[in-house]
Structure formats: C-alpha cells, structure tokens
XYZ file of C-alpha atoms in Angstrom:
696
model
C 54.269 -49.020 23.110
C 51.670 -48.842 25.863
C 48.337 -47.123 25.827
C 47.808 -44.115 28.004
C 45.863 -45.007 31.115
C 44.571 -45.066 33.308
C 44.675 -43.380 36.598
C 43.253 -39.924 36.832
C 44.883 -37.978 39.616
C 41.836 -36.029 40.743
C 38.141 -35.619 40.059
C 36.878 -33.061 37.614
C 36.144 -29.583 38.928
C 32.491 -28.732 38.758
C 31.809 -25.587 36.796
C 29.294 -23.415 38.551
C 27.214 -21.143 36.408
C 24.701 -18.789 37.926
C 21.395 -18.349 36.174
C 21.267 -14.605 36.166
C 21.545 -12.975 32.777
C 24.175 -10.571 34.031
C 26.506 -13.325 35.239
C 25.989 -15.465 32.159
C 26.654 -12.555 29.848
C 29.760 -11.537 31.780
C 31.163 -15.075 31.753
C 30.368 -15.522 28.094
C 31.827 -12.181 27.106
C 34.992 -12.822 29.101
C 35.554 -16.181 27.452
C 34.804 -14.767 24.022
C 37.302 -11.972 24.574
C 39.926 -14.438 25.750
C 39.329 -16.662 22.742
C 39.649 -13.664 20.433
C 42.980 -12.821 22.030
C 44.255 -16.356 21.421
C 44.016 -17.451 25.051
C 41.427 -19.019 27.309
C 40.126 -17.951 30.674
C 40.744 -20.884 32.985
C 39.531 -21.959 36.397
C 42.194 -24.259 37.833
C 44.068 -25.642 40.775
C 47.299 -27.597 40.220
C 46.245 -30.449 42.440
C 42.992 -30.939 40.579
C 44.695 -32.145 37.443
C 42.027 -30.419 35.376
C 41.122 -26.999 34.041
C 38.049 -25.821 32.236
C 36.784 -22.616 30.709
C 33.640 -21.024 32.027
C 30.647 -21.050 29.680
C 31.740 -18.864 26.775
C 30.066 -16.927 23.994
C 31.013 -17.605 20.432
C 29.932 -14.438 18.790
C 31.484 -11.664 20.810
C 30.176 -8.149 20.777
C 29.793 -5.808 17.894
C 33.040 -4.104 18.737
C 34.126 -0.528 18.445
C 35.454 -0.721 14.940
C 34.325 -2.149 11.649
C 32.078 -1.282 8.782
C 28.780 0.451 9.257
C 25.566 -1.492 9.039
C 24.562 0.333 5.870
C 27.551 -0.185 3.589
C 29.740 -3.233 4.251
C 32.822 -3.344 2.045
C 34.406 -6.188 0.111
C 37.081 -6.460 2.796
C 34.718 -6.734 5.753
C 31.497 -8.302 4.508
C 30.877 -11.810 5.843
C 28.050 -13.648 4.100
C 26.022 -16.427 5.684
C 25.677 -19.675 3.730
C 23.279 -22.495 4.496
C 24.923 -25.476 2.769
C 21.965 -27.827 2.552
C 21.553 -31.426 1.446
C 18.917 -30.503 -1.129
C 19.164 -26.719 -1.484
C 21.568 -23.995 -0.406
C 20.955 -20.348 0.434
C 23.150 -17.271 0.920
C 22.351 -14.059 2.790
C 24.104 -10.885 3.904
C 23.573 -8.121 6.459
C 23.204 -4.860 4.538
C 21.450 -1.595 5.206
C 20.579 -2.553 8.770
C 18.864 -5.821 7.873
C 19.418 -9.276 6.420
C 18.990 -9.673 2.675
C 18.530 -13.184 1.287
C 20.391 -13.104 -2.026
C 18.564 -14.407 -5.127
C 20.356 -16.212 -7.919
C 20.247 -14.932 -11.500
C 16.908 -16.684 -12.086
C 15.387 -14.976 -9.048
C 15.397 -18.094 -6.875
C 16.208 -17.509 -3.209
C 17.526 -21.055 -2.837
C 19.758 -22.993 -5.229
C 19.776 -26.803 -5.608
C 22.863 -28.440 -4.079
C 23.401 -30.454 -7.242
C 26.467 -30.670 -9.508
C 26.442 -32.218 -12.990
C 29.305 -33.125 -15.294
C 29.049 -33.390 -19.082
C 31.419 -33.814 -22.001
C 31.673 -30.049 -22.368
C 30.963 -28.362 -19.034
C 30.186 -28.507 -15.330
C 26.785 -27.340 -14.096
C 25.741 -26.334 -10.587
C 22.226 -25.669 -9.316
C 19.015 -25.579 -11.344
C 20.833 -26.264 -14.625
C 22.243 -29.453 -13.139
C 18.792 -30.546 -11.977
C 17.249 -29.844 -15.395
C 19.581 -32.224 -17.226
C 19.565 -34.946 -14.544
C 17.003 -37.245 -16.251
C 19.258 -37.412 -19.332
C 22.514 -37.740 -17.400
C 21.802 -39.430 -14.040
C 25.166 -41.159 -13.665
C 27.029 -37.852 -13.797
C 24.613 -35.781 -11.701
C 25.767 -35.629 -8.084
C 23.601 -34.749 -5.092
C 23.530 -35.657 -1.385
C 27.187 -34.648 -0.921
C 26.255 -33.586 2.602
C 25.404 -37.210 3.391
C 28.887 -38.272 2.296
C 31.034 -35.528 3.761
C 33.274 -36.491 6.669
C 32.267 -40.166 6.543
C 34.201 -43.323 5.678
C 33.118 -45.435 2.718
C 32.450 -48.346 5.065
C 30.019 -46.276 7.140
C 26.709 -48.140 7.307
C 24.863 -44.971 6.298
C 26.789 -44.733 3.028
C 26.383 -48.431 2.319
C 22.613 -48.079 2.692
C 22.525 -45.022 0.430
C 24.504 -46.576 -2.426
C 21.369 -48.295 -3.735
C 19.469 -44.991 -3.926
C 22.097 -42.881 -5.718
C 22.231 -42.653 -9.502
C 25.976 -41.938 -9.425
C 28.763 -44.337 -8.469
C 30.785 -44.159 -5.253
C 33.879 -46.193 -4.437
C 36.390 -46.442 -1.608
C 39.492 -44.332 -2.034
C 42.723 -44.153 -0.080
C 42.208 -44.491 3.673
C 38.563 -45.390 3.090
C 37.556 -41.944 1.836
C 34.460 -42.225 -0.409
C 35.089 -41.063 -3.974
C 32.310 -39.999 -6.344
C 32.918 -41.360 -9.858
C 31.768 -39.426 -12.939
C 32.735 -38.756 -16.553
C 33.782 -35.156 -17.133
C 35.078 -33.665 -20.381
C 35.206 -37.151 -21.846
C 37.378 -38.605 -19.093
C 36.630 -40.541 -15.886
C 37.086 -38.385 -12.785
C 36.836 -38.943 -9.056
C 35.812 -36.304 -6.528
C 35.558 -36.249 -2.756
C 32.427 -34.988 -1.033
C 34.442 -31.934 0.022
C 35.114 -31.067 -3.612
C 31.459 -31.431 -4.615
C 30.387 -29.326 -1.626
C 33.041 -26.771 -2.586
C 31.476 -26.487 -6.032
C 28.130 -25.659 -4.422
C 29.775 -23.159 -2.055
C 31.620 -21.564 -4.972
C 28.284 -21.178 -6.743
C 26.828 -19.426 -3.682
C 29.927 -17.226 -3.604
C 29.331 -16.259 -7.258
C 25.671 -15.471 -6.547
C 26.663 -13.194 -3.661
C 29.367 -11.457 -5.703
C 26.978 -10.760 -8.583
C 24.451 -9.283 -6.142
C 26.886 -7.211 -4.076
C 29.085 -6.090 -6.948
C 32.374 -7.032 -5.324
C 34.405 -10.077 -4.388
C 33.256 -12.157 -1.417
C 35.944 -14.028 0.504
C 34.566 -14.397 4.052
C 31.653 -16.546 5.142
C 29.860 -18.179 8.029
C 28.826 -21.687 6.960
C 26.202 -23.735 8.762
C 26.162 -27.456 9.564
C 23.678 -29.733 11.325
C 24.026 -29.485 15.095
C 24.683 -33.212 15.259
C 27.557 -33.136 12.762
C 30.615 -34.692 14.340
C 34.144 -33.318 14.390
C 35.098 -34.976 11.089
C 32.074 -33.606 9.274
C 32.668 -30.085 10.587
C 36.299 -30.088 9.517
C 35.418 -31.507 6.120
C 32.863 -28.718 5.640
C 35.487 -26.123 6.566
C 37.824 -27.743 4.015
C 35.095 -27.409 1.377
C 34.926 -23.692 2.106
C 38.676 -23.361 1.663
C 38.546 -25.202 -1.671
C 35.784 -22.818 -2.779
C 38.033 -19.830 -2.129
C 36.330 -18.769 1.090
C 37.722 -17.942 4.490
C 35.277 -19.740 6.765
C 35.109 -17.391 9.739
C 32.848 -19.674 11.730
C 31.010 -22.972 11.459
C 27.707 -22.646 13.321
C 24.900 -25.083 13.954
C 21.859 -24.790 11.715
C 19.211 -24.675 14.465
C 21.253 -22.086 16.352
C 21.394 -19.944 13.212
C 17.643 -20.348 12.818
C 17.196 -19.247 16.433
C 19.082 -16.049 15.609
C 16.655 -15.467 12.737
C 13.703 -16.071 15.047
C 15.064 -14.112 18.003
C 16.373 -11.021 16.238
C 12.940 -9.425 16.230
C 11.110 -11.652 18.710
C 9.894 -9.994 21.860
C 11.352 -11.386 25.078
C 8.755 -11.873 27.813
C 8.923 -9.437 30.687
C 10.433 -10.613 33.939
C 13.354 -12.841 34.793
C 11.844 -16.100 33.532
C 13.991 -17.794 30.897
C 12.466 -17.873 27.435
C 12.828 -21.515 26.343
C 12.619 -21.988 22.575
C 12.778 -25.330 20.793
C 14.046 -25.283 17.193
C 12.809 -28.247 15.146
C 15.000 -28.341 12.018
C 14.038 -31.022 9.490
C 15.686 -30.483 6.129
C 16.324 -32.520 3.016
C 18.841 -34.888 4.546
C 19.483 -34.013 8.192
C 17.466 -33.424 11.346
C 18.306 -31.407 14.458
C 16.471 -30.357 17.578
C 17.930 -27.624 19.761
C 16.609 -26.174 23.004
C 17.871 -22.733 23.915
C 17.011 -19.706 25.961
C 16.775 -16.207 24.559
C 17.162 -13.546 27.203
C 17.753 -9.904 26.237
C 19.998 -10.798 23.306
C 21.753 -13.731 24.980
C 21.154 -16.867 22.891
C 22.226 -19.784 25.074
C 21.929 -23.342 23.767
C 20.940 -25.748 26.533
C 20.931 -29.050 24.645
C 20.966 -30.414 21.132
C 20.194 -33.761 19.521
C 19.440 -35.060 16.078
C 20.004 -37.468 13.244
C 22.428 -36.645 10.433
C 20.623 -39.075 8.146
C 16.934 -38.225 8.387
C 15.089 -35.779 6.182
C 12.887 -35.179 3.188
C 14.985 -37.364 0.917
C 14.230 -40.344 3.148
C 10.533 -39.638 2.636
C 11.240 -39.455 -1.113
C 12.975 -42.845 -0.946
C 9.870 -44.403 0.590
C 7.735 -42.957 -2.200
C 10.167 -44.056 -4.919
C 10.164 -47.601 -3.563
C 6.354 -47.589 -3.487
C 6.098 -46.277 -7.062
C 8.652 -48.788 -8.372
C 6.703 -51.621 -6.754
C 3.445 -50.233 -8.147
C 4.912 -50.174 -11.668
C 6.150 -53.746 -11.297
C 2.733 -54.860 -10.035
C 0.885 -53.227 -12.916
C 3.173 -54.132 -15.795
C 5.226 -57.120 -14.555
C 8.444 -55.281 -15.401
C 11.194 -54.006 -13.146
C 12.242 -50.393 -13.269
C 14.891 -50.573 -10.548
C 17.824 -51.355 -12.813
C 17.168 -48.409 -15.118
C 18.979 -45.338 -13.755
C 17.160 -42.857 -15.992
C 13.748 -44.291 -15.150
C 14.528 -44.280 -11.423
C 15.620 -40.655 -11.671
C 12.287 -39.765 -13.283
C 10.463 -41.664 -10.529
C 12.385 -39.670 -7.918
C 11.407 -36.360 -9.525
C 7.769 -37.480 -9.581
C 7.955 -38.658 -5.961
C 9.310 -35.333 -4.733
C 6.613 -33.471 -6.660
C 3.923 -35.727 -5.163
C 5.293 -35.171 -1.652
C 5.045 -31.419 -2.096
C 1.505 -31.722 -3.453
C 0.437 -33.821 -0.462
C 1.420 -31.013 1.901
C -1.660 -29.127 0.727
C -3.848 -31.763 -0.963
C -5.212 -35.175 0.002
C -4.251 -36.879 -3.264
C -1.426 -36.498 -5.785
C -1.548 -37.741 -9.381
C 1.606 -39.192 -10.936
C 1.913 -39.303 -14.724
C 5.171 -40.283 -16.429
C 5.230 -40.755 -20.193
C 7.245 -43.684 -21.570
C 8.905 -44.586 -18.279
C 10.309 -47.923 -19.509
C 9.979 -49.612 -22.919
C 7.438 -47.032 -24.050
C 5.085 -47.741 -21.132
C 3.251 -44.717 -19.730
C 2.961 -44.859 -15.938
C -0.165 -43.323 -14.422
C -1.074 -43.707 -10.771
C -1.937 -41.690 -7.685
C -1.186 -41.677 -3.982
C -3.208 -40.349 -1.066
C -1.891 -38.414 1.890
C -3.002 -41.270 4.146
C -0.917 -43.788 2.169
C 2.095 -41.446 2.226
C 1.770 -41.035 5.999
C 1.580 -44.809 6.383
C 4.697 -45.356 4.248
C 6.692 -42.814 6.261
C 5.052 -43.395 9.637
C 8.107 -44.867 11.334
C 10.329 -42.041 10.065
C 7.825 -39.450 11.277
C 7.734 -41.011 14.744
C 11.546 -41.043 14.887
C 11.413 -37.251 14.661
C 10.056 -37.083 18.213
C 12.930 -39.012 19.817
C 15.462 -36.126 19.699
C 12.778 -33.787 21.059
C 12.403 -35.938 24.165
C 16.188 -36.225 24.469
C 16.910 -32.479 24.492
C 14.190 -31.816 27.044
C 15.610 -34.554 29.258
C 19.225 -33.382 28.837
C 18.279 -29.800 29.673
C 15.952 -30.785 32.510
C 13.140 -28.728 31.017
C 9.467 -29.727 31.090
C 7.324 -29.583 27.955
C 5.186 -26.910 29.551
C 8.230 -24.639 29.978
C 8.822 -24.393 26.220
C 7.444 -21.050 25.076
C 7.830 -21.442 21.299
C 8.437 -24.308 18.882
C 10.120 -22.935 15.764
C 9.855 -24.890 12.503
C 12.895 -24.826 10.211
C 13.618 -26.768 7.021
C 11.367 -27.547 4.081
C 10.346 -30.954 5.419
C 8.526 -29.342 8.354
C 5.782 -28.505 5.852
C 4.583 -32.130 6.015
C 1.213 -31.891 7.848
C 1.643 -35.162 9.761
C 4.945 -34.007 11.244
C 3.363 -30.768 12.396
C 0.443 -32.690 13.905
C 2.721 -35.118 15.785
C 4.869 -32.299 17.148
C 1.910 -30.204 18.253
C 0.304 -33.238 19.901
C 3.546 -34.039 21.742
C 3.363 -30.601 23.351
C -0.297 -30.964 24.268
C -1.759 -29.284 21.206
C 0.541 -26.258 21.370
C 0.493 -24.000 18.317
C 3.720 -24.154 16.310
C 5.674 -21.046 15.347
C 5.694 -20.531 11.573
C 6.751 -16.889 11.567
C 10.076 -17.454 9.788
C 10.677 -18.830 6.300
C 11.808 -22.441 6.879
C 13.907 -22.449 3.700
C 15.773 -19.215 4.464
C 15.981 -19.005 8.257
C 19.346 -20.758 8.574
C 21.102 -18.532 6.025
C 19.401 -15.519 7.637
C 20.848 -16.377 11.048
C 24.258 -17.127 9.554
C 24.244 -13.650 8.007
C 23.512 -12.153 11.437
C 26.492 -14.047 12.877
C 28.577 -12.904 9.910
C 27.718 -9.271 10.576
C 28.744 -9.651 14.217
C 32.068 -11.236 13.234
C 32.618 -8.480 10.668
C 32.277 -5.861 13.406
C 29.178 -4.231 11.932
C 27.918 -1.438 14.197
C 24.166 -1.684 14.492
C 21.851 -1.322 17.458
C 20.067 -4.541 16.472
C 23.316 -6.505 16.753
C 24.966 -4.842 19.724
C 23.368 -6.986 22.419
C 23.501 -10.364 20.641
C 25.692 -12.997 22.274
C 25.618 -16.608 21.100
C 26.546 -19.531 23.353
C 26.523 -22.863 21.497
C 27.380 -26.360 22.729
C 29.168 -29.563 21.723
C 26.696 -32.107 20.282
C 28.656 -35.194 21.368
C 30.913 -36.108 24.290
C 34.653 -36.026 23.561
C 37.149 -38.246 25.313
C 39.992 -40.726 25.052
C 40.627 -44.423 25.532
C 41.936 -45.658 28.859
C 42.752 -49.174 30.129
C 40.244 -51.826 29.167
C 38.890 -49.828 26.233
C 37.024 -47.443 28.512
C 35.777 -44.120 27.128
C 37.037 -41.440 29.521
C 35.113 -38.252 28.776
C 36.864 -34.887 28.992
C 34.209 -32.742 27.307
C 30.637 -33.932 28.003
C 27.999 -33.340 25.354
C 26.166 -30.007 25.569
C 29.267 -28.279 26.983
C 29.289 -24.579 25.959
C 31.938 -23.665 23.373
C 34.626 -22.510 22.956
C 36.043 -24.513 25.838
C 39.287 -26.037 27.064
C 39.479 -28.972 29.462
C 42.673 -30.486 30.858
C 43.119 -33.680 32.859
C 46.217 -35.360 34.184
C 46.913 -39.021 33.473
C 49.793 -41.325 34.290
C 51.451 -44.474 32.935
C 50.212 -48.029 33.325
C 53.543 -49.877 33.225
C 56.977 -49.306 34.803
C 59.597 -47.431 32.752
C 57.031 -46.587 30.075
C 58.591 -44.017 27.695
C 55.685 -43.351 25.356
C 51.907 -43.413 25.254
C 49.330 -43.575 22.465
C 46.344 -41.296 22.837
C 43.226 -42.488 21.010
C 40.521 -39.835 20.736
C 36.808 -40.645 20.398
C 33.405 -38.977 20.417
C 30.131 -40.509 21.518
C 28.036 -41.443 24.515
C 28.820 -45.144 25.030
C 30.930 -46.507 27.897
C 33.337 -48.423 25.627
C 35.358 -46.782 22.865
C 34.503 -49.674 20.539
C 30.940 -48.353 20.470
C 31.941 -44.732 19.812
C 33.275 -42.855 16.792
C 37.092 -42.670 16.481
C 38.474 -39.227 15.702
C 42.181 -40.003 15.558
C 45.244 -40.936 17.531
C 48.765 -39.720 18.198
C 51.804 -40.690 20.246
C 53.686 -38.832 22.953
C 57.312 -39.989 23.211
C 60.216 -38.912 25.376
C 58.638 -39.706 28.733
C 61.335 -40.157 31.390
C 61.494 -43.815 32.596
C 59.817 -44.057 35.991
C 57.703 -46.431 38.070
C 54.136 -46.987 36.913
C 51.904 -44.151 38.063
C 54.750 -41.677 38.595
C 54.758 -39.609 35.354
C 52.233 -36.827 35.116
C 50.858 -36.359 31.596
C 48.528 -33.432 31.010
C 46.008 -34.000 28.215
C 44.114 -30.942 27.020
C 41.032 -30.938 24.806
C 40.230 -27.571 23.206
C 37.036 -27.028 21.226
C 36.825 -23.786 19.269
C 33.731 -21.725 18.511
C 33.141 -23.763 15.349
C 33.013 -26.950 17.410
C 36.349 -28.234 16.067
C 38.623 -30.167 18.420
C 42.375 -30.029 18.996
C 44.242 -32.184 21.516
C 47.544 -31.587 23.319
C 49.554 -33.942 25.530
C 52.419 -32.732 27.769
C 54.777 -34.701 30.028
C 55.428 -32.405 32.995
C 58.825 -33.891 33.803
C 60.434 -33.636 30.355
C 58.185 -31.010 28.738
C 57.730 -33.409 25.805
C 54.641 -32.215 23.959
C 52.435 -33.199 21.021
C 49.473 -31.251 19.642
C 47.116 -32.339 16.860
C 43.893 -31.252 15.254
C 42.943 -34.895 14.752
C 44.597 -37.074 12.103
C 43.212 -36.117 8.682
C 42.830 -39.476 6.961
C 41.410 -41.345 9.937
C 38.422 -38.992 9.899
C 38.003 -38.755 6.115
C 39.190 -35.147 5.907
C 42.052 -33.729 3.871
C 45.769 -33.399 4.404
C 47.346 -29.988 3.710
C 48.786 -31.269 0.410
C 45.422 -32.629 -0.704
C 43.711 -29.408 0.280
C 46.229 -27.340 -1.673
C 45.776 -29.568 -4.730
C 41.997 -29.288 -4.558
C 42.136 -25.508 -4.205
C 44.251 -25.367 -7.367
C 41.898 -27.735 -9.197
C 38.880 -25.705 -8.107
C 40.475 -22.631 -9.667
C 41.015 -24.625 -12.866
C 37.392 -25.770 -12.834
C 36.248 -22.185 -12.340
C 38.370 -21.113 -15.306
C 36.959 -23.976 -17.377
C 33.426 -22.958 -16.393
C 34.123 -19.368 -17.403
C 35.524 -20.564 -20.735
C 32.446 -22.744 -21.252
C 30.172 -19.776 -20.577
C 32.160 -17.705 -23.082
C 31.807 -20.467 -25.675
C 28.065 -20.642 -25.119
C 27.749 -16.857 -25.300
C 29.751 -16.750 -28.541
C 27.679 -19.554 -30.095
C 24.431 -17.900 -29.044
C 25.519 -14.571 -30.510
C 26.425 -16.127 -33.876
C 23.255 -18.211 -33.886
C 21.081 -15.153 -33.212
C 22.894 -13.234 -35.956
C 22.415 -16.124 -38.398
C 18.686 -16.469 -37.740
C 18.102 -12.698 -37.877
C 20.021 -12.542 -41.140
C 18.056 -15.476 -42.551
C 14.796 -13.655 -41.819
C 16.019 -10.483 -43.551
C 17.284 -12.411 -46.573
C 14.110 -14.464 -46.868
C 12.088 -11.255 -46.935
C 14.109 -10.178 -49.997
C 13.957 -13.477 -51.894
C 14.945 -13.079 -55.549
C 17.340 -10.186 -54.981
C 20.906 -10.495 -56.223
C 23.110 -12.689 -54.035
C 20.336 -13.725 -51.644
C 20.458 -17.395 -52.635
C 24.205 -17.622 -52.031
C 23.865 -15.753 -48.740
C 21.121 -18.114 -47.519
C 23.357 -21.092 -48.283
C 26.131 -19.480 -46.211
C 23.706 -18.964 -43.310
C 22.547 -22.594 -43.419
C 26.148 -23.802 -43.592
C 27.017 -21.733 -40.522
C 24.079 -23.101 -38.533
C 24.999 -26.659 -39.539
C 28.588 -26.032 -38.486
C 27.432 -24.788 -35.063
C 25.341 -27.947 -34.585
C 28.244 -30.197 -35.567
C 30.875 -28.376 -33.487
C 29.288 -27.846 -30.087
C 32.705 -27.839 -28.359
C 34.308 -25.295 -30.694
C 36.432 -22.652 -29.003
C 35.490 -18.975 -29.008
C 38.060 -18.011 -31.633
C 36.774 -20.746 -33.977
C 33.191 -19.566 -33.532
C 34.167 -15.952 -34.127
C 36.147 -16.939 -37.235
C 33.077 -18.726 -38.581
C 31.014 -15.625 -37.839
C 33.506 -13.483 -39.774
C 33.207 -15.847 -42.766
C 29.437 -15.484 -42.683
C 29.587 -11.702 -42.422
C 31.951 -11.559 -45.408
C 29.304 -13.259 -47.543
C 26.067 -11.743 -46.236
C 26.923 -8.153 -45.300
C 27.400 -6.964 -48.928
C 24.067 -8.557 -49.838
C 22.337 -6.944 -46.856
C 23.792 -3.555 -47.782
C 22.408 -3.901 -51.311
C 19.004 -4.850 -49.927
C 19.065 -1.810 -47.627
C 20.110 0.468 -50.513
C 17.327 -0.865 -52.718
C 14.824 -0.392 -49.899
C 16.044 3.184 -49.377
C 15.828 3.891 -53.106
C 12.293 2.559 -53.286
C 11.244 4.751 -50.378
C 12.883 7.791 -52.031
C 11.117 7.189 -55.331
C 7.813 6.760 -53.546
C 8.240 10.100 -51.773
C 9.165 11.867 -55.061
C 5.969 10.655 -56.627
C-alpha cells in the first residue's frame, strides 16, 4: 500500500475577510446558520482543488424560540462547567444573569480530586480532607493525563510527583491504579474527569431543583484534538450531553465582555486574556466589537500552572528537611502529601505576605519540621517558570500582527495569576500597563461557559441577543505527504467551525489504495508533530501516477474537533473518520458504553454509601441522646440494663462500619425494644412528680 502524496493540483484559495463589523458579523452568522443546518457555506471553484468556509461564528444568535431568561426549564437549561486541574466550577444563566452555583458547603469552586476507600468513593473537599491518610488512592491532576499516551514525556515527568500509581494500558492509554472497595481497580483519566463532572452535575441539580443533562464544558485553548475528544467523552460518561467544548480564555472573555463598555468609534478593541490555572496556561488575543467576540490568535502550554510552582516548593522543602535532619522524606508518600499541602498553603500566603511559616508535626519518624520561606526565595525557585509565561504572550501578538500598544485590556484569569511576580512581569512587558482584575479569576471561565450555554439553549435576553463568538484552531492540522512532509490544510488560528478540502493524487502507477496519516502541529516534518490517526481509502481505479483525483476534506466543528473525509472522484470510493480512537488515547464506542454503565453503578454505590452513613448517624445520635437521658435518671428501674444496650449498640456501630442500611435499622430496632419501655417509665415518673408538686 502506498502513502497518499504528493502532488497538490492547485494552490489554496485565499480567504478574504473584511474588517468591518457588519461584514464579519454577516459572515459569521451565515456560517453559524449553515453549521446549525448540518451544512457548510463554501467558497469554491472546481479547478482550485480546495474549498474553505468563511470565518464562522460558533455561538449563533439567541433565536426566536426557547426558554425565557428568567425561568429556564430542565429540558432547556445548559449549565457551564469549568473542568479545572485543581478546582472545578459550575454556573448557570438564570433570571437575566449568571449565577455561580455553590456546593452544599457554600464553596463556589470544588476540588477536582477523587478518592477511593474500602467503603466509598469521595469527590471534592471530602477527598482532599482524607488525602494525607490515603495518598495512594487519592487521584488529582486528571486533566494532565487526559488525551495523552502513557509514553508522553509530560506524563513520564509527572509520575515522580504523583502519590497514586499510573501504568500503561492497552494501546498506551495511561491507567490510574487504586484500591476501591477492597479490590484493585484501574481507571482512565476520562473516568476520573467524569466523576468530577458528575459531581458538578449533582451540585447544579441540587441548586436548580431539577435534573441537568446539558452542559458547555471548557478546555485549555491549547488542548489538542485528542484532549478535546477525551473531555467530551468524560462528559458523556458523567451523563451529560456536551453541547459545546469552548476554550477557557474565550469563555473568560465572554465574562469580561458581557458588561464591558466598548470604546466609541470603529477601532477594534483588542483584549488579551492571560489564563494561568492550576495545571494549564493559555493566552488569547481577541477583539470585542459590539457583541462580536472574535479570537485573533491563541497560544499556551498545557503543562504549566500553579501545581508546577507547588512542585518547586515541595522539592525545596524536601531538600531542606534532608539538610536539617539527614533523613530523606521523598520515599514516604504520606509525608510528601503533607509537604505538598504545606507548600500550596505557603504559596497562597506569599501572594500577600513576604514570608510564610511552615510547621508540620511529626513529618517522619516523629520529627517536627519547622521552617520558613520568603517571597524572594519562592520567586527565585520559580523564576524560569514565571519567565516562560511571557513566551505565549509574544507569540499571540506576533501571530495576530498586533503591537503591544494596541492591546486595550489585559484580563487575568486563573488562581495562579494572583502571584505578585507574574503580575509584575506581565505589567512590565506591556510598559507598566495596569492589569484588569475586574472579574473573579476562579469563576470567570464557568461564568463565560454559562453565557455560551444560555445562547445555545435559545434563551431570549437583550444581554445575549448581540453576542457572537468566533473561536480558532490552536494548532495547524494536516496530513503526511511524500518524504514525511507535513502538508497543512487548516492553519493554526483558523476560525471555527470550518471545512477545507484539497485534491491530491497518487504517487505510483496503478495505485489502488492510499493511507492518510493525520497530524497536528507547526513543524515541517510529521515526525516532529503530534499524530492524530490514520485511515485507508481503497477501491481507487488503477491509473497512471498522478491521474486519480482524491479529495481530502478536513472539517473542524465549533468545539474544535476534527473529522476527515477522503473521496476518489472516479469511483466515488469514500472514507470518513473522526480520528482513530486508540491512537489518540480516547475511547471506542464499546468502551464509552461500558464506562457510562459503570459510572451509573458508581453513582448508585455512592448513593447507597450516603444512605448507610445517614442511617448510622441517625442511630448514633439516638443512642447518645438516649444515653444522656438514661444517665440523668441513674438508679431508676431498668436504667442499668438500658445503658448496657446503648453501649453495645455503639460498639457494634464501631465494629461494623460497612453494615448495610437494613442491618443498621435492625440494630436500632433492638435498641428501641430495650430502652423505650425504660424511657416511658422515666417520663411517667417525671410527670407524676410534677403533678404531686403542683397538688402541694
């Protein structure tokens, strides 16, 4: 079988986009309408061998039907979820505004952490609380695993920092290894992320009072095709219909721009979104012009964030402990977990203070660890990482052809932007410009996702009616041609959704099939880019080399997800794929179906665990209340026997922590049988005493 090559029949048509708001909005709206109808507006000429959509909008208009802004229903509401490396957040458009939804503890963000024990699964703050006691079965950083192969250099570097085990599964998919319900289990990053998404779904349902099934989920702008698809799979496993995957900085721009005043005149309002979170980093340059949000360029690093700063601090603290006490702490998972908690706390302190004290009792072998770190030392430890944050800024300005002086606002998003040194470097880069801190960096992404969700739900609201979002592809998409050359069909920063078609031909005489290898990246050779998948087109009519005409079409949807089609014009032989699942670390339909079923089982198990805990707590409260009442009547008939029954019940609860609800309730009935007659006698005696006292 020969590789597809090789000779393109004609140069690519240049797309011409005028800079007037009216033309941009018309082009975007037309493409959005075509995409909604299942087709694409195309500019083409047969002889060109290529077609391409005009710059489209991904959000569409508010529409003429749908729920009102004040009372979205269970069927139409679309929540916005920021699925973060460290924390996640959910929001909804309701009553004409965005509401960030608190969890049951009142927190507006929830840790993206999942823990497994012998009796239950925990998600969020509860998982974090037990992590020092159970580090090997407490999973975090799933976002750094999702959509990657186990052999990825990023994962190999991270293995040393994680307290949980990861191994290579089938097709190189990384599997997270834990003990759950007394048995070893393995989970993909999609499944762990789905557990976090399901938790956000539960939080939204408790707040809204009805089921939530539709969501807009955000991803870093620099997430590749595999990572986007894997995130969408996680949503499916969680029981959500993911209506749209949108880029985090673009969502934050919606949060910023919804109420921001646009300068008068025709000048474009350039806004730079600097999004530095717990594990990922994005920079996006866009224009906001009378409700048109148009991304010009995006860049970033999917492995740079606050956790990398934590790693530097943890390494420093471990070395400091070894220097002071001549003992290593690095092989002790529980001790390292405690160091990490202390490091994160110190980092937060140093955002507002010049020194942070670190005190950890009995860290290793009964040794108390006391030390401190200054802001200057922290900035020195992380200096290289801080400077790396400026590289994507320079790249987006260069890609967009925009001068620093033309940037009107610099919007800070993500908790890690609170680091003073990062703010100082960024302000200095723009000549001392004041940074925009008007939006909550922890909530802005979910806020913008909720705005996009309201638009997709067809909410009628004057604040939403003029919003049109035009996002872009973060990386170039192309295929391999002769000599291992990367032939780009969709350049990076192309507006989406888009469809591009080019015509290729065969490299050898009488060639009857071709293999199409799809890549993404910016390097000239495919060996230096990221493979997305491959497929074969067979049934090509035998002909001299260069005679067959094979149309290859790349289509990128509004979520940034790619599908590829190849068609032989002579025979109409056709193949279409949405990129081979296993080659990109995503899930096959069978795997996805299995994981959806397992997620439902886990949810049922969680509900059963909550019922067991509730039943135990109820019996325990009853036992202690009864013990107090009996103790107050010491010496009365039957009290001694009743107190023994209470103590026996409490001992049984301690010894049978995994008892089922019916067992707990049966034990409660046994206790009531013994104590209730005694309590009635005590009450009767008390009533009689009161009656006698009143007669006197």
